[in-house]
Short mmCIF file of C-alpha atoms in Angstrom, two decimals:
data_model
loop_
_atom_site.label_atom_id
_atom_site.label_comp_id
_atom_site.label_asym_id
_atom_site.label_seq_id
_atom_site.Cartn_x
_atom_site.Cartn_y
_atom_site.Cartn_z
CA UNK A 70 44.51 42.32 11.97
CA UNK A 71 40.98 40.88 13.35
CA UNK A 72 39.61 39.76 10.17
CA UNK A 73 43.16 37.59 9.07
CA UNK A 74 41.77 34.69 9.85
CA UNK A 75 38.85 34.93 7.75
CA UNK A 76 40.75 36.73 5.21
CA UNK A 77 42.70 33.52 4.74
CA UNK A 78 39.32 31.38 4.52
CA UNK A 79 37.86 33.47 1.40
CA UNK A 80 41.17 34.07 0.21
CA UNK A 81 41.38 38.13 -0.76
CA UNK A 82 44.11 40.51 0.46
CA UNK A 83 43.65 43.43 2.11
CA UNK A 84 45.54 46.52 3.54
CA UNK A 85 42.41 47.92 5.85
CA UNK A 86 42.91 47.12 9.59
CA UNK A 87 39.48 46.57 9.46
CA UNK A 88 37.15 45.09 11.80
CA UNK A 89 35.16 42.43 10.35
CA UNK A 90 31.29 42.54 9.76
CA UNK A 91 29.71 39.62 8.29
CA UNK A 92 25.89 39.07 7.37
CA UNK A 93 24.55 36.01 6.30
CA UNK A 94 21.53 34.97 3.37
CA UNK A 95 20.10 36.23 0.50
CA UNK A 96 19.89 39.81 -0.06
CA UNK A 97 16.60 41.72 -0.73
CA UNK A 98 16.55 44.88 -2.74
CA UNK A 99 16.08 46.94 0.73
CA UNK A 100 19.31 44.84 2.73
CA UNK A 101 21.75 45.34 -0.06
CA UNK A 102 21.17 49.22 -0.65
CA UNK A 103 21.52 49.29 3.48
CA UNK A 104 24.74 46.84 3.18
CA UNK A 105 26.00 49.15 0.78
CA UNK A 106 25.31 52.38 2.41
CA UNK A 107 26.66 51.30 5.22
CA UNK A 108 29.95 49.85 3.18
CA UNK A 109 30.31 53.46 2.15
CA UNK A 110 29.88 55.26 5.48
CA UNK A 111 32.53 52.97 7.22
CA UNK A 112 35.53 52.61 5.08
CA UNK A 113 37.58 50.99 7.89
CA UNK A 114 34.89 48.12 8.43
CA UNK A 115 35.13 45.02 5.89
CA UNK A 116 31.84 43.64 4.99
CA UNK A 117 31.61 39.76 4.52
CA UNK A 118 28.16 39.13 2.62
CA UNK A 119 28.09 35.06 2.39
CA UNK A 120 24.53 33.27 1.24
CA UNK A 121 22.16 33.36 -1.98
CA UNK A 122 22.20 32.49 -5.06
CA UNK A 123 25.82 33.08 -7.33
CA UNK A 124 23.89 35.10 -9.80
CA UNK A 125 22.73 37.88 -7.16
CA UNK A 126 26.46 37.16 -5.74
CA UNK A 127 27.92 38.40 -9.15
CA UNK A 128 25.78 41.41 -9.13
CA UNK A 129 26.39 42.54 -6.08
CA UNK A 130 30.13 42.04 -7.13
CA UNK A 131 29.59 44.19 -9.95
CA UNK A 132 28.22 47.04 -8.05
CA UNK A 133 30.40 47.16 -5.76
CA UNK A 134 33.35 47.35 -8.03
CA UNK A 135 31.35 50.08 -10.19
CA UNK A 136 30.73 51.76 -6.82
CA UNK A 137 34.75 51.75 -5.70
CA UNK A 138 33.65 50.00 -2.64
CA UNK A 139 36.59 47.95 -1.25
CA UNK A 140 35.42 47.00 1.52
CA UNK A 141 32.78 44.48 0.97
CA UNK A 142 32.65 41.24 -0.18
CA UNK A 143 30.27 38.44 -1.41
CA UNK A 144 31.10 35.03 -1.10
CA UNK A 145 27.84 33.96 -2.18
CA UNK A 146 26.49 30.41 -0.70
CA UNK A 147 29.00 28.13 0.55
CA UNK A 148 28.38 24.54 2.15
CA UNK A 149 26.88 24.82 5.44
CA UNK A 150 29.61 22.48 7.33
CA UNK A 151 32.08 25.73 6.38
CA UNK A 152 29.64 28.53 8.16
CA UNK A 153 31.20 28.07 11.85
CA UNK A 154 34.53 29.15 9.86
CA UNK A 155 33.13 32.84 8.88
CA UNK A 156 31.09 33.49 12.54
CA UNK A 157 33.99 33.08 14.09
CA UNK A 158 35.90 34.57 11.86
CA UNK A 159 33.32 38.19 12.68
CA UNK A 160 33.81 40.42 14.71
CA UNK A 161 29.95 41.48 14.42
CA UNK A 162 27.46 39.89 12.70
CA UNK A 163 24.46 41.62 11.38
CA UNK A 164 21.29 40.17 11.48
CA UNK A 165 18.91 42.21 8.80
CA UNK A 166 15.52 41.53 8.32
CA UNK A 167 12.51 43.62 6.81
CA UNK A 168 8.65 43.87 6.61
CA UNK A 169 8.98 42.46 3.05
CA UNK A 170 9.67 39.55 4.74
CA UNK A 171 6.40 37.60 4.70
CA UNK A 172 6.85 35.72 7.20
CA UNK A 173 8.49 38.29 9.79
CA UNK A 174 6.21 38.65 12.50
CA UNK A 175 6.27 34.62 13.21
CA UNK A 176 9.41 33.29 12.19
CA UNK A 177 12.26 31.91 14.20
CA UNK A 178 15.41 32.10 11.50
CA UNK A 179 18.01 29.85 12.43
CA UNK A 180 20.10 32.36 11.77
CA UNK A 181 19.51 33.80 14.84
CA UNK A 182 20.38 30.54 16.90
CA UNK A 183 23.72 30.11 14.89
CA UNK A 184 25.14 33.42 15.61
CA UNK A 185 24.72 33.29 19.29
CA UNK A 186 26.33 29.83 19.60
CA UNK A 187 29.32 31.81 17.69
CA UNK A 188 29.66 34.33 20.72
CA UNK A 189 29.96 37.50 18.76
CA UNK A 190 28.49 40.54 19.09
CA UNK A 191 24.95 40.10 17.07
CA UNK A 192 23.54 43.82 15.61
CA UNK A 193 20.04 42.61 14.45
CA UNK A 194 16.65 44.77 13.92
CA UNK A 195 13.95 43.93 16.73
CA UNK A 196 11.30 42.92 14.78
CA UNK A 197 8.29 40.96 17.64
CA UNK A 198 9.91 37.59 16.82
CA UNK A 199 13.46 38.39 17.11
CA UNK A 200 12.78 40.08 20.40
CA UNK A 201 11.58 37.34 21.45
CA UNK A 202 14.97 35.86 21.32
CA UNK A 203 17.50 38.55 21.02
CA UNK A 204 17.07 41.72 23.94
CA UNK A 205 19.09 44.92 23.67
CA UNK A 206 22.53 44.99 25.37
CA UNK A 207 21.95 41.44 26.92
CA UNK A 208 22.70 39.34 24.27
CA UNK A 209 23.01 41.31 20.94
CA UNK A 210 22.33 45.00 20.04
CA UNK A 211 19.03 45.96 18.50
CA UNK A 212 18.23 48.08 15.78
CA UNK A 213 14.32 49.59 15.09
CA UNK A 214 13.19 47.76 11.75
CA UNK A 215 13.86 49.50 9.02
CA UNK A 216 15.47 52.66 10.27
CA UNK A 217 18.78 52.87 8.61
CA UNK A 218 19.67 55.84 10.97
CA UNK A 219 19.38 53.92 14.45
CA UNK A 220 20.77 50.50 12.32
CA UNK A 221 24.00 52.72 11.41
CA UNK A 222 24.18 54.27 14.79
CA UNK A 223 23.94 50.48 16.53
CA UNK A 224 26.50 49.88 14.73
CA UNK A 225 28.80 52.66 15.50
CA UNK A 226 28.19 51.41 19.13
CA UNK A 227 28.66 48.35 18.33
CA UNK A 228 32.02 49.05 16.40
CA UNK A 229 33.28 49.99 20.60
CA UNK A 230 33.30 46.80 21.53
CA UNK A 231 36.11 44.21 22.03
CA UNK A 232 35.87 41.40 20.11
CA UNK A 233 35.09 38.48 23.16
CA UNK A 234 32.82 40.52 25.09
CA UNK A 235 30.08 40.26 27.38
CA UNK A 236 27.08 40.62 24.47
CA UNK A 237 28.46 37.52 22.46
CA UNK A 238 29.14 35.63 25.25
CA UNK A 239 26.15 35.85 26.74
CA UNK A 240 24.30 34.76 23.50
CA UNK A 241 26.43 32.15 23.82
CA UNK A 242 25.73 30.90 27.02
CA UNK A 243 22.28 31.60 26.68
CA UNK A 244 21.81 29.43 22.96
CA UNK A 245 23.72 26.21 24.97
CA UNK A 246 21.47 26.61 27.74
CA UNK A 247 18.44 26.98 25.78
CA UNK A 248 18.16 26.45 22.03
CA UNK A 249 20.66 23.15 21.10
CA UNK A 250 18.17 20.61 19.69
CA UNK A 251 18.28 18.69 22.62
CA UNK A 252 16.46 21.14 24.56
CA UNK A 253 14.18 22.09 21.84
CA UNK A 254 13.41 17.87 21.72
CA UNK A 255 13.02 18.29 25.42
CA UNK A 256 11.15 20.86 25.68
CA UNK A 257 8.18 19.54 22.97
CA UNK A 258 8.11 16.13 24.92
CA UNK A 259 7.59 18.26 28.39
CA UNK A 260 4.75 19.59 26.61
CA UNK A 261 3.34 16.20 25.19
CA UNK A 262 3.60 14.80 28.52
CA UNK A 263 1.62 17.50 30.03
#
């Protein structure tokens, strides 16, 4: 089964032969009805929520459990040393964002930067900023912004893929060539200098 091995980190049994979707951070009201529409429409597909607070951890328990829905879970935060664990332990990770998001159209989450260095396939919404990153069927798969309809058909798409595939691994190579903090260091100096 693909998601054993993080199956074994959060420590919860299941029978699914599921592959594994994570998504990482707090949840706004718009993410978690998506998360959980999306929990519904793909049965076979176990979602790992991990980030905010416990309290909106424990809700989101709740209403999942009221809901019947099996296949998601919400670790709620855990200490950062322990997030390479559950990346690699993805098969996909989604990367949702939304225009209640202040700060969306000039933000660089670091999100972003830690999934690629994880080499999986990356479903994320192309808001300007994120583009500016992330390009369709190069490095990740991108969804319009809040369009549930193209977000769940990315992800059907995205669902074809093998595990260790071209998409993750170019993020991959493209985050060590580009975005350690060495280069970032590197590159603001270059600019000083200039």
């Amino acid at each position: 089964v693909i998601a054993l091995k993080l199956l074994l980190v959060i420590d919860i049994t299941s029978s699914m032969e599921e592959i594994l979707l994570a998504v990482w951070g707090s949840l706004l009201s718009s993410w978690s009805s998506c998360i959980f529409k999306l929990a519904k429409l793909l049965p076979d597909v176990l979602f790992i929520v991990v980030g905010g607070p416990i309290y909106e951890a424990q809700k989101y328990r709740e209403f999942a459990n009221k809901e019947k829905l099996k296949n998601i879970t919400f670790i709620g935060q855990i200490p950062h040393i322990q997030t390479p664990e559950y990346l690699y332990a993805a098969d996909i990770l989604l990367a949702l964002w939304s225009y209640e998001v202040p700060t969306i159209n000039y933000c660089s989450p670091l999100k972003i930067f830690e999934y690629m260095a994880a080499g999986r396939t990356i479903l994320a919404q192309g808001f300007p900023t994120i583009l500016e990153v992330l390009h369709n069927n190069e490095n990740a798969i991108i969804a319009k912004p809040d369009s549930f309809q193209d977000l769940y058909d990315k992800l059907k798409y995205a669902l074809d893929f093998p595990v260790n595939n071209y998409i993750g691994l170019n993020a991959r190579s493209e985050v060590i060539a580009n975005y350690t903090w060495e280069m970032r260091v590197s590159n603001i100096m270059n600019s000083i200098v200039k």
